[in-house]
């Protein structure tokens, strides 16, 4: 199969190198145009995320295409500690298709089974499709390839549990919050101490619909900055107790050397019985919240260790699903290969039908010239008869030719058909492209 | 013929129970098209059984142990079918599908036939009275199942044992709301049933027959539901306490029913 993927990812390059190779969304169409511009590439797509930059290519000439794309990548990266080739991998043929399917399924992701990559591949496909005219990047083959890739991603997520369960501490916190509150829309959240992890967790919660956000920090400038980012308000660290009773979710991530929410303070400042649940995520080390608070009614207290335990368990479960996901990928690579092989028969079948149609038309004209006594409707009947007859005669051989091609026997079957029907080989007529 | 339809419905409820259990064992609440189809087919077959019974005997299956249990099972089946449409509440079928299976299986064993007993009053009011009573009990059953799931999910979250229950069961908030909604619906319809029965006995018999087992049990159930509602809306109680009282109240009334059925003559029961 004349396919290739040329690129780099989190396995072959560290982040400081990956970010040099990354293409902004505004640069992607130019990069694709450049790759398509007389470089032995007939179709192309570019995936550029924080973890990978990859060109997918439908190639007419590998010797031209691969160095050309590596040059494009090197030009984008500029100065590098090592030559660009050291970070870049090339996969060809079915391996390239398999790679795309593994990427879209999350099998090749840094976080196994991540879901976002499906959207990133869809965006890459849409961007490539937006190129039209002479530098059209997506034609029939890449349309099929990317649509099948997106369907593989869907299949893997539907038929396996590869994407299930939280894969990071912030997403574990969100998963727990969802199990307590159901929808997080309209919930009140507070982050105490605006550390990076606290901010990330808050971001995930806001994405899920937490609407009212308070940020309490000893550093008011930082608190205001974080609060502004999430459309919330900053409160002085000393005042957080005043707002705590109204909160549904509290994230603590201060650098305090001791617990700053003690059982004694909690019992003194909070209502004796909480009518609605309070979910506390303590991601500080040492812990900000005295563990005994977690034993109070309607308080759900999770520390960073608890969340890490969830993430580890989910990761193990995801790993156990990898064989099933790989089997789906293999199945789909095989299906795509069959479809692509079947394509090799299409030009021949088209030519055969054209030839047969020409013969039918000329024989029909000759016959109708001798049957001028027939009414117009009878002539139409005869015309339809010849058309139906031709259709029926050609149906079986063409269907079998396509099936044989899909089974990988396209060369033998097309040779035989050429001989039998007397159709000479022409450029590209049923010839399988070679790598 | 109605027995065949009922038997098919029972088999389908059983299949749905197995399917829910398998989902639970795999801790996977999603992709439940098949179980929804099974439940809808069970309810359709069940409704057909009711229709055939009605056509055969000229009355709905509301009187006598077998017909009553079969009708109660239908209401539970309808609840499962209704919940199957909502992904968040769908796992409740794990508890309700076996209940529907059991109720219908017992009904088939004791026989889904008219008892031939002379009814105190026939006609539309009887149908409304008994149907409302059944809806009341079915509502409470759904509420108690949701409350029980709430308690189990609460325990998992509190003790950080995030296993199959955590994965499969709905969120606490969903279970709490569902338990509340089903309890209030059940209470309202049971109140209607008791009011109709009370009005009729006042008019035609001069007062409630307090010695009648079904009257005692019906009022006990009503009071227990009232207590569960009061606890739920009491300002000093938490949702967990409301759920616990709901489950305990239901269990007490259910055990009272079983004990009463064993020691009191059958003629005093409609269920």
XYZ file of C-alpha atoms in Angstrom:
706
model
C 0.000 0.000 0.000
C 1.440 3.377 -0.956
C 0.859 4.972 2.451
C 3.315 6.509 4.862
C 3.390 8.308 8.143
C 6.309 10.585 8.866
C 6.533 12.299 12.214
C 7.549 12.270 15.831
C 5.755 11.752 19.122
C 6.254 11.625 22.879
C 8.246 8.400 22.551
C 10.810 9.726 20.109
C 11.214 13.310 21.258
C 11.089 15.214 24.558
C 8.560 17.989 24.963
C 11.081 20.780 24.275
C 11.775 19.186 20.887
C 8.140 18.293 20.150
C 7.032 21.875 20.641
C 9.499 23.025 17.992
C 8.000 20.668 15.426
C 4.410 21.612 16.275
C 2.342 23.430 13.653
C -0.169 26.063 14.691
C -3.608 25.545 13.178
C -2.985 28.559 10.906
C 0.212 26.963 9.554
C -1.236 23.575 8.755
C -2.758 24.245 5.354
C 0.483 25.879 4.147
C 2.480 22.875 5.365
C 0.127 20.478 3.586
C 0.280 22.524 0.390
C 4.048 22.444 0.546
C 4.111 18.661 1.012
C 1.688 18.155 -1.873
C 3.632 20.449 -4.157
C 5.389 18.070 -6.534
C 6.779 15.850 -3.791
C 5.451 12.481 -4.898
C 2.437 12.852 -2.621
C -1.121 12.597 -3.906
C -2.976 13.025 -0.608
C -1.860 14.253 2.807
C -3.048 15.106 6.299
C -1.232 16.607 9.256
C -1.862 15.859 12.909
C -0.150 18.287 15.239
C -0.847 18.055 18.970
C 1.254 18.546 22.089
C 2.290 14.890 21.906
C 2.795 14.350 18.190
C 3.375 15.930 14.815
C 2.687 13.500 11.991
C 2.185 13.741 8.259
C 0.013 10.999 6.770
C 0.688 10.512 3.097
C -0.755 8.728 0.095
C 2.347 8.428 -1.986
C 3.112 8.104 -5.649
C 6.871 8.093 -5.162
C 8.353 7.169 -1.799
C 11.869 8.300 -2.732
C 10.625 11.823 -3.345
C 7.945 11.964 -0.687
C 9.724 10.902 2.497
C 12.815 13.170 2.272
C 10.552 16.050 1.218
C 8.370 15.683 4.302
C 11.368 15.308 6.608
C 12.739 18.544 5.129
C 9.405 20.259 5.823
C 9.531 19.049 9.420
C 13.137 20.130 9.860
C 12.358 23.568 8.449
C 9.513 23.939 10.924
C 11.666 22.893 13.893
C 14.600 25.163 13.093
C 17.617 24.645 15.327
C 17.634 21.331 17.150
C 20.073 19.620 19.528
C 20.319 16.692 17.085
C 19.445 16.345 13.377
C 15.682 16.149 12.753
C 16.018 12.598 11.397
C 16.991 11.413 14.888
C 13.523 12.213 16.219
C 11.478 11.298 13.192
C 10.041 7.897 12.370
C 8.704 6.660 9.067
C 6.194 3.868 8.683
C 4.997 2.605 5.359
C 2.154 0.618 3.883
C -0.150 -1.204 6.258
C 2.035 -0.106 9.179
C 1.138 3.522 8.442
C -2.575 2.698 8.376
C -2.191 0.668 11.571
C -0.374 3.587 13.181
C -3.211 5.987 12.373
C -5.770 3.542 13.750
C -3.728 3.093 16.941
C -3.370 6.853 17.319
C -7.079 7.528 16.947
C -7.894 4.717 19.391
C -5.635 6.185 22.059
C -3.341 3.142 21.939
C -0.376 5.315 20.992
C -1.168 8.117 23.436
C 0.880 9.168 26.425
C -2.222 8.560 28.544
C -3.419 5.179 27.314
C -6.924 5.352 25.858
C -7.243 9.148 25.967
C -10.331 10.392 24.188
C -9.239 13.844 22.988
C -7.106 12.387 20.204
C -10.263 11.331 18.356
C -11.236 14.995 18.053
C -7.701 15.964 17.095
C -7.675 13.429 14.249
C -11.098 14.662 13.125
C -9.778 18.250 13.113
C -6.719 17.183 11.106
C -8.983 15.467 8.578
C -11.238 18.530 8.306
C -8.252 20.823 7.879
C -6.870 18.625 5.104
C -10.306 18.483 3.468
C -10.449 22.254 3.423
C -7.670 22.266 0.838
C -9.271 22.159 -2.586
C -8.344 22.807 -6.176
C -4.950 21.841 -7.495
C -3.608 21.161 -4.008
C -6.502 19.040 -2.918
C -5.193 17.082 0.085
C -8.012 14.594 0.562
C -9.451 12.512 -2.226
C -11.280 9.188 -2.271
C -8.549 7.162 -0.556
C -7.877 9.547 2.335
C -11.581 10.172 2.743
C -12.015 6.478 3.290
C -8.868 6.178 5.412
C -9.806 8.939 7.842
C -13.464 8.053 8.027
C -12.503 4.472 8.795
C -9.960 5.722 11.352
C -12.628 7.733 13.174
C -14.912 4.735 13.098
C -12.091 2.545 14.508
C -11.698 5.037 17.364
C -15.422 4.834 18.024
C -15.402 1.047 17.843
C -12.519 0.741 20.298
C -14.223 3.057 22.765
C -17.561 1.330 22.346
C -16.410 -2.277 22.389
C -13.607 -2.056 24.923
C -13.081 -0.234 28.193
C -9.848 1.367 27.046
C -11.124 4.892 27.618
C -12.967 4.230 30.843
C -12.035 5.564 34.231
C -10.059 8.630 35.119
C -6.487 8.696 33.881
C -5.197 11.684 35.842
C -5.637 13.161 39.298
C -7.850 16.046 38.099
C -10.054 13.716 36.054
C -10.283 11.287 39.001
C -11.554 14.190 41.101
C -14.119 15.011 38.421
C -15.214 11.363 38.192
C -15.770 11.240 41.943
C -17.625 14.557 41.923
C -19.918 13.235 39.203
C -20.675 10.126 41.256
C -21.627 12.294 44.202
C -23.512 15.128 42.519
C -24.497 13.728 39.132
C -24.302 16.789 36.928
C -21.849 19.414 38.174
C -23.749 22.199 36.458
C -24.463 25.022 38.873
C -22.327 23.579 41.684
C -20.159 25.806 43.858
C -16.439 25.151 44.004
C -13.597 26.595 46.035
C -9.877 26.139 45.634
C -7.764 26.918 48.675
C -4.139 27.656 47.831
C -3.738 28.117 44.115
C -1.087 25.536 43.261
C -0.728 24.139 39.738
C -2.505 20.853 40.468
C -5.319 22.688 42.247
C -5.679 24.947 39.243
C -5.753 21.990 36.860
C -8.391 20.245 38.959
C -10.440 23.421 39.077
C -10.184 23.725 35.307
C -11.562 20.187 34.878
C -14.416 20.925 37.267
C -15.279 24.191 35.520
C -15.270 22.324 32.194
C -17.848 19.982 33.719
C -20.131 22.861 34.621
C -19.083 24.059 38.100
C -20.340 27.606 37.806
C -19.437 29.484 40.921
C -15.731 29.461 41.743
C -13.918 30.971 44.692
C -10.128 31.071 44.984
C -8.592 31.545 48.416
C -4.866 32.068 48.641
C -2.344 33.843 50.831
C -1.111 35.444 47.624
C -4.062 37.637 46.592
C -2.478 38.589 43.275
C -2.222 34.940 42.312
C -5.709 34.222 43.677
C -7.188 37.028 41.578
C -5.369 35.820 38.485
C -6.636 32.240 38.862
C -10.156 33.410 39.760
C -10.253 35.663 36.709
C -9.189 32.758 34.510
C -12.240 30.752 35.594
C -14.711 33.600 35.914
C -14.694 33.358 39.713
C -13.809 35.556 42.670
C -10.776 35.736 44.924
C -11.125 35.723 48.683
C -8.570 36.385 51.366
C -7.103 33.209 52.783
C -8.233 34.149 56.274
C -11.865 34.445 55.084
C -12.341 31.070 53.393
C -14.258 29.648 56.360
C -17.022 32.198 55.785
C -17.718 30.789 52.325
C -17.023 27.127 53.014
C -20.579 26.230 54.169
C -21.976 27.252 50.749
C -19.529 25.086 48.808
C -20.183 21.685 47.194
C -16.602 20.994 46.140
C -13.431 22.166 47.866
C -9.915 21.639 46.504
C -7.033 22.288 48.845
C -3.488 22.571 47.570
C -1.562 24.852 49.879
C 2.065 24.485 50.839
C 1.233 24.712 54.546
C 3.428 22.445 56.710
C 0.421 21.260 58.767
C -3.301 20.632 58.369
C -5.061 23.955 58.068
C -8.585 22.540 58.141
C -8.757 20.762 61.468
C -11.622 18.714 62.840
C -12.071 21.176 65.672
C -12.330 24.178 63.333
C -14.579 22.280 60.950
C -17.028 21.310 63.684
C -17.022 24.851 65.026
C -17.425 26.675 61.708
C -19.597 24.331 59.660
C -23.245 23.294 60.220
C -23.592 20.275 62.531
C -25.293 18.218 59.857
C -24.628 18.906 56.220
C -27.858 18.515 54.245
C -26.026 18.202 50.957
C -22.704 16.452 50.359
C -19.380 18.236 50.642
C -16.626 16.824 48.446
C -13.130 17.771 49.590
C -10.151 17.034 47.357
C -6.966 17.431 49.354
C -4.091 17.342 46.898
C -1.569 19.001 49.199
C 1.461 17.242 50.664
C 1.499 17.328 53.641
C -2.281 17.172 53.775
C -4.286 20.344 54.347
C -7.325 18.598 55.801
C -7.333 16.517 58.936
C -8.359 12.975 57.866
C -10.951 12.670 60.666
C -13.099 15.208 58.815
C -13.732 12.528 56.208
C -15.610 10.517 58.818
C -18.206 13.247 59.375
C -21.651 12.696 57.856
C -21.996 13.762 54.225
C -18.326 14.720 53.893
C -16.353 12.902 51.195
C -12.655 13.532 51.701
C -10.117 12.290 49.170
C -6.374 12.837 49.429
C -3.842 12.810 46.613
C -2.986 9.188 47.521
C -6.623 8.171 47.176
C -6.832 9.805 43.771
C -3.552 8.267 42.648
C -4.899 4.890 43.711
C -7.917 5.412 41.442
C -5.724 6.494 38.545
C -3.418 3.485 38.961
C -6.338 1.055 39.140
C -7.874 2.600 36.032
C -4.563 2.444 34.195
C -4.240 -1.268 34.988
C -7.761 -1.832 33.751
C -7.037 0.100 30.579
C -3.898 -1.938 30.003
C -5.923 -5.123 30.272
C -8.107 -3.863 27.408
C -5.185 -3.284 25.035
C -5.283 -6.758 23.401
C -8.974 -6.311 22.557
C -8.328 -2.860 21.130
C -5.351 -4.122 19.111
C -7.516 -6.916 17.698
C -10.068 -4.338 16.532
C -7.281 -2.289 14.934
C -5.959 -5.371 13.096
C -9.440 -6.265 11.940
C -9.955 -2.759 10.576
C -6.530 -2.589 8.924
C -7.440 -5.810 7.152
C -10.801 -4.360 6.127
C -9.175 -1.196 4.782
C -6.567 -3.225 2.936
C -9.300 -5.267 1.288
C -11.148 -2.134 0.259
C -7.954 -0.578 -1.096
C -7.024 -3.725 -2.999
C -10.533 -3.810 -4.404
C -9.912 -0.309 -5.767
C -7.269 -1.756 -8.094
C -9.996 -3.488 -10.062
C -12.084 -0.350 -10.469
C -10.344 1.191 -13.518
C -10.429 -2.163 -15.321
C -14.102 -2.694 -14.489
C -14.904 0.819 -15.679
C -13.069 0.163 -18.940
C -14.816 -3.172 -19.378
C -18.209 -1.580 -18.869
C -17.395 1.228 -21.297
C -16.299 -1.310 -23.904
C -19.436 -3.390 -23.422
C -21.629 -0.299 -23.520
C -20.061 0.828 -26.796
C -20.716 -2.609 -28.285
C -24.280 -2.653 -27.001
C -25.005 0.797 -28.395
C -23.578 0.070 -31.846
C -25.383 -3.300 -32.108
C -28.601 -1.695 -30.914
C -28.362 1.120 -33.465
C -27.783 -1.400 -36.225
C -30.705 -3.569 -35.161
C -33.105 -0.658 -34.723
C -32.230 0.595 -38.198
C -33.602 -2.690 -39.555
C -36.610 -2.629 -37.219
C -38.010 0.735 -38.192
C -41.547 -0.660 -38.167
C -41.393 -0.830 -34.363
C -43.268 1.803 -32.433
C -41.290 4.164 -30.189
C -42.372 2.338 -27.054
C -41.304 -1.011 -28.532
C -37.964 0.466 -29.473
C -37.558 1.615 -25.889
C -38.406 -1.896 -24.714
C -35.681 -3.346 -26.935
C -33.258 -0.719 -25.689
C -34.100 -1.600 -22.068
C -33.771 -5.301 -22.837
C -30.230 -4.887 -24.142
C -29.282 -2.717 -21.196
C -30.681 -5.212 -18.651
C -29.074 -8.106 -20.444
C -25.693 -6.425 -20.403
C -26.080 -5.538 -16.747
C -26.876 -9.132 -15.837
C -24.074 -10.602 -17.900
C -21.470 -8.254 -16.434
C -22.674 -8.267 -12.849
C -21.185 -11.602 -11.777
C -17.720 -11.242 -13.355
C -17.242 -7.664 -12.124
C -18.426 -8.505 -8.610
C -16.062 -11.466 -8.504
C -13.212 -9.418 -9.904
C -13.691 -6.878 -7.141
C -13.952 -9.618 -4.508
C -10.801 -11.330 -5.783
C -8.985 -8.001 -5.715
C -10.145 -7.420 -2.142
C -8.753 -10.849 -1.259
C -5.350 -9.817 -2.590
C -5.531 -11.668 -5.947
C -5.987 -8.531 -8.008
C -2.919 -9.135 -10.162
C -3.892 -12.666 -11.276
C -7.551 -11.924 -11.760
C -6.958 -8.754 -13.749
C -4.416 -10.463 -15.957
C -6.914 -13.221 -16.687
C -9.710 -10.728 -17.308
C -7.556 -8.680 -19.675
C -6.802 -11.817 -21.624
C -10.424 -13.025 -21.671
C -12.010 -9.716 -22.584
C -9.176 -8.564 -24.812
C -8.618 -5.325 -22.998
C -5.058 -4.170 -23.216
C -3.157 -2.895 -20.199
C -2.956 0.859 -20.026
C -1.191 3.154 -17.631
C -2.693 2.731 -14.206
C -5.380 0.390 -15.507
C -5.704 -2.117 -12.739
C -2.023 -2.021 -11.957
C -1.362 -2.180 -8.259
C 0.708 0.746 -7.042
C 3.904 -0.476 -5.586
C 5.624 0.931 -2.557
C -53.414 -18.140 26.264
C -52.850 -15.409 28.846
C -50.618 -17.789 30.821
C -48.327 -18.217 27.814
C -47.978 -14.443 27.475
C -47.277 -14.130 31.206
C -44.734 -16.965 31.053
C -42.938 -15.301 28.130
C -42.900 -12.029 30.068
C -41.435 -13.816 33.118
C -38.742 -15.414 30.951
C -37.886 -12.019 29.452
C -37.729 -10.372 32.878
C -35.372 -13.181 33.893
C -33.252 -12.541 30.795
C -33.164 -8.836 31.648
C -32.118 -9.695 35.222
C -29.276 -11.849 33.925
C -28.216 -9.085 31.554
C -28.254 -6.459 34.310
C -26.258 -8.794 36.567
C -23.691 -9.389 33.837
C -23.379 -5.647 33.317
C -22.945 -5.186 37.048
C -20.326 -7.945 37.242
C -18.419 -6.160 34.485
C -19.103 -2.824 36.213
C -20.281 -1.463 32.900
C -23.584 0.421 32.859
C -23.309 1.616 29.247
C -24.398 0.101 25.929
C -27.687 -1.271 27.167
C -29.708 -1.330 23.969
C -30.167 -5.077 24.259
C -31.421 -4.956 27.833
C -33.829 -2.147 26.924
C -35.205 -4.228 24.050
C -35.621 -7.220 26.382
C -37.452 -5.107 28.968
C -39.748 -3.539 26.355
C -40.526 -6.997 24.956
C -41.249 -8.279 28.481
C -43.631 -5.407 29.186
C -45.329 -5.875 25.797
C -45.830 -9.583 26.496
C -47.031 -8.743 30.005
C -49.577 -6.251 28.662
C -50.734 -8.864 26.185
C -51.233 -11.276 29.101
C -53.341 -8.677 30.923
C -55.392 -8.061 27.798
C -55.989 -11.765 27.217
C -56.923 -12.291 30.874
C -59.387 -9.406 30.697
C -60.857 -10.743 27.455
C -61.170 -14.263 28.888
C -62.696 -13.430 32.264
C -64.328 -10.075 31.650
C -62.387 -8.360 34.444
C -58.882 -7.003 34.899
C -56.416 -9.166 36.872
C -56.710 -7.267 40.135
C -58.325 -9.682 42.561
C -56.726 -12.798 44.024
C -53.086 -13.437 44.864
C -51.920 -14.587 41.417
C -53.581 -11.819 39.363
C -52.570 -9.182 41.922
C -48.920 -10.214 41.939
C -48.929 -10.321 38.145
C -50.318 -6.783 37.993
C -47.845 -5.524 40.564
C -45.072 -7.125 38.485
C -46.395 -5.251 35.450
C -46.060 -1.935 37.258
C -42.509 -2.817 38.260
C -41.833 -3.801 34.638
C -43.219 -0.471 33.431
C -40.946 1.299 35.918
C -37.895 -0.569 34.554
C -38.953 0.235 30.990
C -39.400 3.898 31.903
C -36.026 4.058 33.625
C -34.342 2.248 30.716
C -34.787 5.462 28.720
C -32.651 7.456 31.155
C -29.041 6.402 31.181
C -28.323 7.731 34.663
C -31.166 5.801 36.326
C -31.028 2.693 34.137
C -28.951 0.581 36.582
C -31.958 0.478 38.926
C -33.073 -2.433 36.772
C -30.444 -4.496 38.588
C -32.799 -4.577 41.581
C -36.161 -4.182 39.886
C -35.845 -6.775 37.114
C -35.364 -9.691 39.564
C -38.295 -8.363 41.614
C -40.520 -8.329 38.534
C -39.321 -11.846 37.671
C -39.997 -13.122 41.171
C -43.440 -11.538 41.440
C -44.540 -12.932 38.103
C -43.012 -16.359 38.786
C -44.866 -16.610 42.103
C -48.052 -15.446 40.372
C -47.653 -18.180 37.745
C -47.011 -20.796 40.439
C -50.084 -19.893 42.513
C -52.107 -19.443 39.322
C -53.224 -16.335 37.497
C -56.944 -17.104 37.558
C -59.980 -15.327 39.035
C -60.643 -16.461 42.625
C -64.395 -16.540 42.203
C -64.819 -14.709 45.494
C -67.637 -12.217 45.780
C -66.127 -8.775 45.678
C -67.124 -6.083 48.061
C -67.707 -3.661 45.240
C -67.208 -3.987 41.533
C -66.905 -1.549 38.716
C -64.755 1.462 37.969
C -64.159 2.476 41.585
C -62.798 -0.967 42.428
C -60.431 -0.799 39.488
C -59.247 2.691 40.477
C -58.949 1.723 44.140
C -56.855 -1.390 43.515
C -54.814 0.105 40.659
C -53.963 3.173 42.735
C -52.978 0.890 45.609
C -50.703 -1.139 43.358
C -49.137 2.000 41.883
C -48.540 3.168 45.439
C -46.757 -0.051 46.421
C -44.817 -0.192 43.142
C -43.740 3.431 43.635
C -42.520 2.636 47.106
C -40.693 -0.429 45.828
C -38.865 1.702 43.237
C -38.140 4.304 45.911
C -36.797 1.685 48.320
C -34.614 0.161 45.583
C -33.188 3.597 44.766
C -32.654 4.277 48.480
C -30.863 0.958 48.939
C -28.603 1.751 45.973
C -27.993 5.181 47.504
C -26.830 3.582 50.747
C -24.512 1.186 48.941
C -23.071 3.908 46.702
C -22.688 6.217 49.707
C -20.760 3.508 51.528
C -18.454 2.951 48.559
C -17.704 6.640 48.235
C -17.256 7.160 51.938
C -14.923 4.201 52.380
C -13.178 4.751 49.039
C -13.922 1.208 47.875
C -14.491 2.110 44.282
C -15.514 -1.225 42.831
C -18.425 -2.452 40.744
C -21.014 -0.572 42.807
C -19.183 2.716 42.262
C -18.894 2.097 38.536
C -22.348 0.686 37.866
C -24.628 2.522 40.276
C -25.945 5.984 39.449
C -24.678 9.109 41.251
C -25.940 9.773 44.776
C -27.892 12.835 43.666
C -29.742 10.872 40.965
C -30.636 8.084 43.390
C -31.786 10.557 46.021
C -34.037 12.435 43.589
C -35.435 9.208 42.155
C -36.168 7.812 45.611
C -37.919 11.054 46.535
C -39.979 11.238 43.346
C -41.066 7.586 43.511
C -41.892 7.834 47.204
C -44.069 10.919 46.746
C -45.811 9.422 43.713
C -46.386 6.165 45.590
C -47.650 7.973 48.658
C -50.097 10.108 46.678
C -51.571 7.160 44.805
C -51.773 5.004 47.932
C -53.537 7.894 49.673
C -56.005 8.017 46.776
C -56.566 4.256 47.041
C -57.190 4.421 50.771
C -59.454 7.451 50.394
C -61.608 5.699 47.812
C -61.857 2.569 49.961
C -62.596 4.659 53.043
C -65.306 6.695 51.271
C -66.968 3.560 50.006
C -67.015 1.798 53.371
C -68.294 4.922 55.111
C -71.114 5.174 52.605
C -72.136 1.543 52.344
C -70.884 -0.099 55.552
C -70.909 2.776 58.022
C -67.174 2.860 58.733
C -63.759 1.365 58.234
C -63.441 -2.336 58.997
C -60.427 -2.045 61.290
C -60.368 -5.785 61.902
C -59.723 -6.447 58.224
C -56.083 -7.448 57.648
C -55.796 -5.620 54.329
C -57.093 -2.427 55.939
C -54.592 -2.701 58.785
C -51.745 -3.472 56.434
C -52.716 -0.757 53.961
C -52.853 1.851 56.721
C -49.551 0.589 58.160
C -47.932 0.969 54.735
C -49.417 4.443 54.346
C -48.134 5.509 57.781
C -44.693 4.084 57.073
C -44.562 6.017 53.792
C -45.710 9.156 55.561
C -42.927 8.698 58.093
C -40.368 8.190 55.297
C -41.567 11.406 53.629
C -41.488 13.338 56.888
C -37.917 12.183 57.547
C -36.926 13.098 54.009
C -38.201 16.649 54.351
C -37.180 17.094 57.949
C -34.486 19.751 58.214
C -32.384 17.806 60.668
C -32.079 14.640 58.535
C -29.519 13.977 55.817
C -30.306 12.227 52.511
C -28.540 9.151 53.847
C -30.837 8.986 56.860
C -33.839 9.499 54.591
C -32.663 6.591 52.436
C -32.087 4.377 55.479
C -35.546 5.083 56.874
C -37.087 4.490 53.484
C -35.472 1.046 53.199
C -36.236 0.093 56.811
C -39.875 1.215 56.485
C -40.334 -0.774 53.314
C -38.709 -3.844 54.856
C -40.931 -3.631 57.959
C -44.108 -3.358 55.877
C -42.995 -6.179 53.600
C -42.171 -8.493 56.521
C -45.481 -7.547 58.158
C -47.217 -8.586 54.953
C -45.462 -11.960 54.839
C -46.237 -12.659 58.515
C -49.855 -11.578 58.084
C -50.318 -13.785 55.059
C -49.087 -16.770 57.043
C -51.365 -16.281 60.049
C -54.462 -14.525 58.719
C -57.110 -16.131 56.468
C -56.556 -15.472 52.768
C -60.018 -14.030 52.336
C -58.920 -10.872 54.087
C -56.254 -10.147 51.484
C -56.449 -8.797 47.992
C -52.724 -9.265 47.407
